[in-house]
Amino acid sequence: MQISAPIDLDAYLARIGLGLVPEADAAGLAAVQRQHRLSIPFENLDVRLGRGISLDPEHVFEKLVHKRRGGYCFEQNQLFLRALTAIGFDARPLLARVWLMADGVPPKTHTLNLVTIDGMQWIADAGFGGSYSPPMPLIAGPEVEAPDGSRYRLSTHEDHGWFLERKGHPALTDGRTLLDEWQPQYSFTLEPVASADLEMANHWTSTRPETRFTTLSVVSLVLPSGFASLTDTHYTRRNGDQHVEAEIESATAYRLRLNFVFGIVLDEVEVMGLGLFE
């Protein structure tokens, strides 16, 4: 697997709804990441269907762009990184430990990207399965506001490097709400990450028994001012002042919700293969 294999940039930009190639600057980075998250859903359905997660660049591109499916962080941020590189950004992957719901020190099960613009380092993440966090310069302290009203900041820790922290709601793909206090999302260091590191982390994340991604069917999508999620049969949608929660009671209703809210098309056999309905 090549970390930054060549990409059909026009097809990618069409997938995320950008008509022109943006400049390789901070505004361009923000535009690409924002459109990516508004357009390509986060999902782990192939894990639940027993197909596994391939990080072959051609497979990822075919799945997320041509087949208009979604993916989880290792797929999403690989595609995002390849697009950034094609646009002209200086970017590379990082690995992170996700602290939300963690019991002890969590493993490195998340990837994001480090982007350098005019000598300044930024983190850019198109693949975290929670609400939208904008690109942020790698500086501890300053707060950044997201479109849903939540706030983000970076801090440093002696043992775990950098922490991305969030204050606000919602941040989780199962619709739970965070208290109005700073919560750590994930930690990361700036050490180089090789293709083999990503393959190992992806394998653990997609195969280890009794973890979130091997026991739950998770789908989510960033909305202009909020977030929609479908975890097993529980649906949550928050956009501005609007908040809806519902239980999906049939395979037909699940297929319709997948299609009309998240843009994912599964056939009846695939939906039944998720094991959510009898």
Tab-separated table of C-alpha atoms in Angstrom:
chain	number	residue	atom	x	y	z
A	1	MET	CA	0.000	0.000	0.000
A	2	GLN	CA	1.295	3.431	-0.954
A	3	ILE	CA	0.439	6.075	1.646
A	4	SER	CA	-0.034	8.720	-1.042
A	5	ALA	CA	-0.704	6.929	-4.339
A	6	PRO	CA	-1.796	8.990	-7.388
A	7	ILE	CA	-5.480	9.903	-7.492
A	8	ASP	CA	-8.121	10.964	-10.023
A	9	LEU	CA	-8.475	14.408	-8.465
A	10	ASP	CA	-11.346	15.527	-10.703
A	11	ALA	CA	-13.442	12.514	-9.686
A	12	TYR	CA	-12.685	13.094	-6.012
A	13	LEU	CA	-13.592	16.788	-6.189
A	14	ALA	CA	-16.827	15.914	-7.985
A	15	ARG	CA	-17.628	13.396	-5.231
A	16	ILE	CA	-17.302	16.071	-2.541
A	17	GLY	CA	-18.968	18.821	-4.562
A	18	LEU	CA	-16.004	21.087	-5.320
A	19	GLY	CA	-15.952	22.349	-8.889
A	20	LEU	CA	-12.465	23.839	-8.895
A	21	VAL	CA	-9.133	22.726	-7.486
A	22	PRO	CA	-8.568	24.842	-4.353
A	23	GLU	CA	-5.343	26.603	-3.522
A	24	ALA	CA	-2.867	24.718	-1.316
A	25	ASP	CA	-3.365	27.136	1.575
A	26	ALA	CA	-5.278	27.190	4.866
A	27	ALA	CA	-8.550	28.194	3.199
A	28	GLY	CA	-8.170	25.441	0.628
A	29	LEU	CA	-7.459	22.862	3.308
A	30	ALA	CA	-10.568	23.906	5.239
A	31	ALA	CA	-12.715	23.788	2.104
A	32	VAL	CA	-11.617	20.286	1.098
A	33	GLN	CA	-11.979	18.815	4.576
A	34	ARG	CA	-15.374	20.426	5.127
A	35	GLN	CA	-16.780	19.230	1.811
A	36	HIS	CA	-15.338	15.751	2.322
A	37	ARG	CA	-17.133	15.343	5.639
A	38	LEU	CA	-20.399	16.768	4.313
A	39	SER	CA	-20.335	14.366	1.376
A	40	ILE	CA	-18.738	11.044	2.370
A	41	PRO	CA	-20.315	9.234	5.328
A	42	PHE	CA	-18.390	7.537	8.086
A	43	GLU	CA	-19.331	3.844	8.267
A	44	ASN	CA	-18.045	0.392	9.206
A	45	LEU	CA	-20.685	-1.724	7.440
A	46	ASP	CA	-18.152	-3.859	5.559
A	47	VAL	CA	-16.681	-4.940	8.896
A	48	ARG	CA	-20.121	-6.070	10.052
A	49	LEU	CA	-20.717	-7.831	6.739
A	50	GLY	CA	-17.501	-9.842	7.133
A	51	ARG	CA	-15.772	-8.242	4.163
A	52	GLY	CA	-12.924	-6.637	6.069
A	53	ILE	CA	-11.358	-3.275	5.302
A	54	SER	CA	-8.855	-3.107	2.458
A	55	LEU	CA	-6.435	-0.180	2.355
A	56	ASP	CA	-5.413	-0.829	-1.228
A	57	PRO	CA	-5.615	2.695	-2.721
A	58	GLU	CA	-7.554	1.589	-5.796
A	59	HIS	CA	-10.056	-0.288	-3.640
A	60	VAL	CA	-10.539	2.679	-1.306
A	61	PHE	CA	-11.065	5.045	-4.229
A	62	GLU	CA	-13.510	2.705	-5.955
A	63	LYS	CA	-15.520	2.237	-2.758
A	64	LEU	CA	-15.687	5.825	-1.491
A	65	VAL	CA	-15.730	7.706	-4.801
A	66	HIS	CA	-17.155	5.540	-7.595
A	67	LYS	CA	-19.471	3.363	-5.482
A	68	ARG	CA	-20.357	6.356	-3.272
A	69	ARG	CA	-20.004	4.369	-0.074
A	70	GLY	CA	-18.404	5.640	3.113
A	71	GLY	CA	-15.630	4.251	5.259
A	72	TYR	CA	-13.920	4.659	8.579
A	73	CYS	CA	-10.792	6.619	9.454
A	74	PHE	CA	-8.171	4.487	7.722
A	75	GLU	CA	-10.069	4.677	4.435
A	76	GLN	CA	-11.296	8.256	4.764
A	77	ASN	CA	-7.998	9.851	5.709
A	78	GLN	CA	-6.036	7.851	3.152
A	79	LEU	CA	-8.323	9.211	0.416
A	80	PHE	CA	-8.142	12.708	1.918
A	81	LEU	CA	-4.342	12.549	2.125
A	82	ARG	CA	-4.015	11.464	-1.502
A	83	ALA	CA	-6.253	14.343	-2.578
A	84	LEU	CA	-4.300	16.859	-0.514
A	85	THR	CA	-1.033	15.658	-2.020
A	86	ALA	CA	-2.471	15.923	-5.544
A	87	ILE	CA	-3.606	19.501	-4.843
A	88	GLY	CA	-0.075	20.390	-3.756
A	89	PHE	CA	-0.170	20.187	0.033
A	90	ASP	CA	2.751	18.867	2.073
A	91	ALA	CA	0.945	16.217	4.131
A	92	ARG	CA	1.573	12.914	5.897
A	93	PRO	CA	-0.388	10.549	8.176
A	94	LEU	CA	-0.327	10.328	11.958
A	95	LEU	CA	-1.689	7.686	14.346
A	96	ALA	CA	-3.798	8.536	17.396
A	97	ARG	CA	-5.233	7.020	20.562
A	98	VAL	CA	-8.994	7.586	20.955
A	99	TRP	CA	-9.818	8.464	24.576
A	100	LEU	CA	-13.600	8.692	24.313
A	101	MET	CA	-15.023	5.737	26.239
A	102	ALA	CA	-11.472	4.459	26.867
A	103	ASP	CA	-10.692	2.152	29.778
A	104	GLY	CA	-7.029	2.787	30.483
A	105	VAL	CA	-4.575	3.823	27.774
A	106	PRO	CA	-6.238	3.065	24.421
A	107	PRO	CA	-4.424	1.584	21.408
A	108	LYS	CA	-3.617	3.593	18.277
A	109	THR	CA	-6.818	2.967	16.353
A	110	HIS	CA	-7.249	6.302	14.594
A	111	THR	CA	-5.387	8.067	11.815
A	112	LEU	CA	-5.384	11.748	10.863
A	113	ASN	CA	-3.150	13.938	8.719
A	114	LEU	CA	-0.437	16.462	9.458
A	115	VAL	CA	-0.284	19.272	6.883
A	116	THR	CA	2.474	21.889	6.629
A	117	ILE	CA	1.512	25.250	5.088
A	118	ASP	CA	4.119	28.014	4.841
A	119	GLY	CA	6.114	26.436	7.653
A	120	MET	CA	3.102	26.074	9.978
A	121	GLN	CA	1.893	22.582	10.932
A	122	TRP	CA	-1.845	21.831	10.935
A	123	ILE	CA	-3.898	18.762	11.832
A	124	ALA	CA	-6.574	17.827	9.326
A	125	ASP	CA	-9.004	14.969	9.932
A	126	ALA	CA	-11.677	13.830	7.485
A	127	GLY	CA	-12.244	10.483	9.185
A	128	PHE	CA	-13.224	10.846	12.836
A	129	GLY	CA	-16.626	9.270	13.453
A	130	GLY	CA	-18.028	12.186	15.416
A	131	SER	CA	-19.057	15.747	14.793
A	132	TYR	CA	-17.009	18.091	12.662
A	133	SER	CA	-13.642	19.339	13.895
A	134	PRO	CA	-12.045	21.901	11.542
A	135	PRO	CA	-8.356	21.899	10.568
A	136	MET	CA	-6.310	23.411	13.380
A	137	PRO	CA	-2.798	24.856	13.565
A	138	LEU	CA	-0.582	22.808	15.852
A	139	ILE	CA	-0.606	25.310	18.719
A	140	ALA	CA	-1.653	24.539	22.290
A	141	GLY	CA	-4.392	26.686	23.785
A	142	PRO	CA	-6.341	28.633	21.139
A	143	GLU	CA	-9.962	27.537	20.712
A	144	VAL	CA	-11.684	26.965	17.382
A	145	GLU	CA	-15.469	26.954	16.950
A	146	ALA	CA	-17.138	24.351	14.741
A	147	PRO	CA	-20.334	24.969	12.713
A	148	ASP	CA	-22.462	23.131	15.293
A	149	GLY	CA	-21.344	25.526	18.030
A	150	SER	CA	-18.911	23.186	19.764
A	151	ARG	CA	-15.339	24.249	20.465
A	152	TYR	CA	-11.994	22.525	19.991
A	153	ARG	CA	-8.518	23.096	21.337
A	154	LEU	CA	-5.138	21.373	21.402
A	155	SER	CA	-3.144	20.692	24.544
A	156	THR	CA	0.033	18.774	25.307
A	157	HIS	CA	0.664	15.872	27.663
A	158	GLU	CA	4.015	14.602	28.914
A	159	ASP	CA	3.283	10.945	28.109
A	160	HIS	CA	0.917	11.108	25.143
A	161	GLY	CA	1.970	14.141	23.122
A	162	TRP	CA	-0.815	16.269	21.692
A	163	PHE	CA	-4.475	16.040	22.739
A	164	LEU	CA	-7.450	17.205	20.694
A	165	GLU	CA	-10.167	18.261	23.143
A	166	ARG	CA	-13.802	19.099	22.510
A	167	LYS	CA	-16.422	21.053	24.419
A	168	GLY	CA	-19.998	20.713	23.223
A	169	HIS	CA	-22.318	18.176	21.613
A	170	PRO	CA	-22.878	15.818	19.907
A	171	ALA	CA	-19.510	14.095	19.470
A	172	LEU	CA	-20.266	10.392	19.325
A	173	THR	CA	-21.763	8.253	16.570
A	174	ASP	CA	-24.366	6.738	18.902
A	175	GLY	CA	-26.008	10.098	19.583
A	176	ARG	CA	-24.866	10.515	23.163
A	177	THR	CA	-24.333	14.076	24.339
A	178	LEU	CA	-21.220	15.356	26.028
A	179	LEU	CA	-21.386	17.508	29.129
A	180	ASP	CA	-20.478	21.146	28.776
A	181	GLU	CA	-16.858	20.573	29.758
A	182	TRP	CA	-13.650	19.802	27.916
A	183	GLN	CA	-13.397	16.167	26.849
A	184	PRO	CA	-10.338	14.516	25.267
A	185	GLN	CA	-11.115	13.061	21.835
A	186	TYR	CA	-7.736	11.645	20.892
A	187	SER	CA	-4.004	12.016	21.454
A	188	PHE	CA	-1.206	11.793	18.923
A	189	THR	CA	2.503	12.325	18.418
A	190	LEU	CA	4.301	13.563	15.321
A	191	GLU	CA	6.466	10.486	14.800
A	192	PRO	CA	6.556	9.184	11.204
A	193	VAL	CA	3.897	6.634	10.245
A	194	ALA	CA	4.646	3.967	7.636
A	195	SER	CA	2.185	2.045	5.484
A	196	ALA	CA	2.799	-1.038	7.634
A	197	ASP	CA	1.791	0.917	10.763
A	198	LEU	CA	-1.534	1.842	9.165
A	199	GLU	CA	-2.098	-1.737	7.994
A	200	MET	CA	-1.485	-3.068	11.504
A	201	ALA	CA	-3.767	-0.519	13.167
A	202	ASN	CA	-6.472	-1.088	10.568
A	203	HIS	CA	-6.302	-4.867	11.046
A	204	TRP	CA	-6.637	-4.567	14.850
A	205	THR	CA	-9.485	-2.073	14.601
A	206	SER	CA	-11.490	-4.087	12.094
A	207	THR	CA	-10.992	-7.581	13.557
A	208	ARG	CA	-10.562	-7.456	17.334
A	209	PRO	CA	-13.606	-9.055	19.017
A	210	GLU	CA	-15.861	-7.103	21.384
A	211	THR	CA	-14.848	-3.651	20.154
A	212	ARG	CA	-17.072	-0.878	18.866
A	213	PHE	CA	-16.446	-1.543	15.193
A	214	THR	CA	-16.821	-5.318	15.368
A	215	THR	CA	-19.986	-5.325	17.488
A	216	LEU	CA	-21.958	-2.301	16.210
A	217	SER	CA	-23.098	-1.095	12.785
A	218	VAL	CA	-22.082	2.566	12.738
A	219	VAL	CA	-22.993	5.199	10.138
A	220	SER	CA	-22.731	8.979	10.451
A	221	LEU	CA	-22.547	12.133	8.381
A	222	VAL	CA	-21.686	15.736	9.182
A	223	LEU	CA	-24.550	18.162	8.468
A	224	PRO	CA	-24.171	21.899	7.743
A	225	SER	CA	-24.840	22.778	11.387
A	226	GLY	CA	-24.852	19.401	13.069
A	227	PHE	CA	-24.549	15.656	12.777
A	228	ALA	CA	-26.612	12.581	11.857
A	229	SER	CA	-25.847	9.095	13.133
A	230	LEU	CA	-27.253	5.586	12.862
A	231	THR	CA	-25.845	3.099	15.366
A	232	ASP	CA	-27.452	-0.292	14.909
A	233	THR	CA	-31.120	0.763	14.816
A	234	HIS	CA	-30.849	4.011	16.780
A	235	TYR	CA	-31.056	7.137	14.616
A	236	THR	CA	-30.111	10.626	15.805
A	237	ARG	CA	-30.113	13.847	13.825
A	238	ARG	CA	-29.141	17.233	15.203
A	239	ASN	CA	-28.898	20.234	12.897
A	240	GLY	CA	-28.990	23.671	14.459
A	241	ASP	CA	-31.971	23.782	16.817
A	242	GLN	CA	-33.549	20.650	15.332
A	243	HIS	CA	-33.071	17.355	17.166
A	244	VAL	CA	-34.650	14.028	16.162
A	245	GLU	CA	-34.194	10.557	17.651
A	246	ALA	CA	-35.880	7.360	16.488
A	247	GLU	CA	-35.590	3.577	16.482
A	248	ILE	CA	-35.542	1.968	13.044
A	249	GLU	CA	-37.964	-0.951	13.212
A	250	SER	CA	-37.559	-2.769	9.895
A	251	ALA	CA	-34.971	-3.650	7.279
A	252	THR	CA	-36.919	-1.638	4.692
A	253	ALA	CA	-36.908	1.474	6.878
A	254	TYR	CA	-33.188	0.960	7.553
A	255	ARG	CA	-32.402	0.797	3.822
A	256	LEU	CA	-34.410	3.958	3.191
A	257	ARG	CA	-32.685	5.838	6.020
A	258	LEU	CA	-29.259	4.728	4.770
A	259	ASN	CA	-30.092	5.944	1.287
A	260	PHE	CA	-31.901	9.219	1.903
A	261	VAL	CA	-29.870	10.511	4.855
A	262	PHE	CA	-26.412	9.027	4.301
A	263	GLY	CA	-26.415	8.319	0.565
A	264	ILE	CA	-25.498	4.644	1.061
A	265	VAL	CA	-27.231	2.021	-1.066
A	266	LEU	CA	-27.336	-1.541	0.295
A	267	ASP	CA	-29.581	-4.277	-1.018
A	268	GLU	CA	-31.931	-6.296	1.155
A	269	VAL	CA	-29.513	-9.209	1.524
A	270	GLU	CA	-26.764	-6.879	2.743
A	271	VAL	CA	-29.016	-5.179	5.270
A	272	MET	CA	-30.174	-8.524	6.641
A	273	GLY	CA	-26.513	-9.577	6.806
A	274	LEU	CA	-25.904	-6.874	9.410
A	275	GLY	CA	-27.903	-8.967	11.883
A	276	LEU	CA	-30.104	-6.088	13.039
A	277	PHE	CA	-33.449	-7.546	11.979
A	278	GLU	CA	-34.957	-11.018	12.042
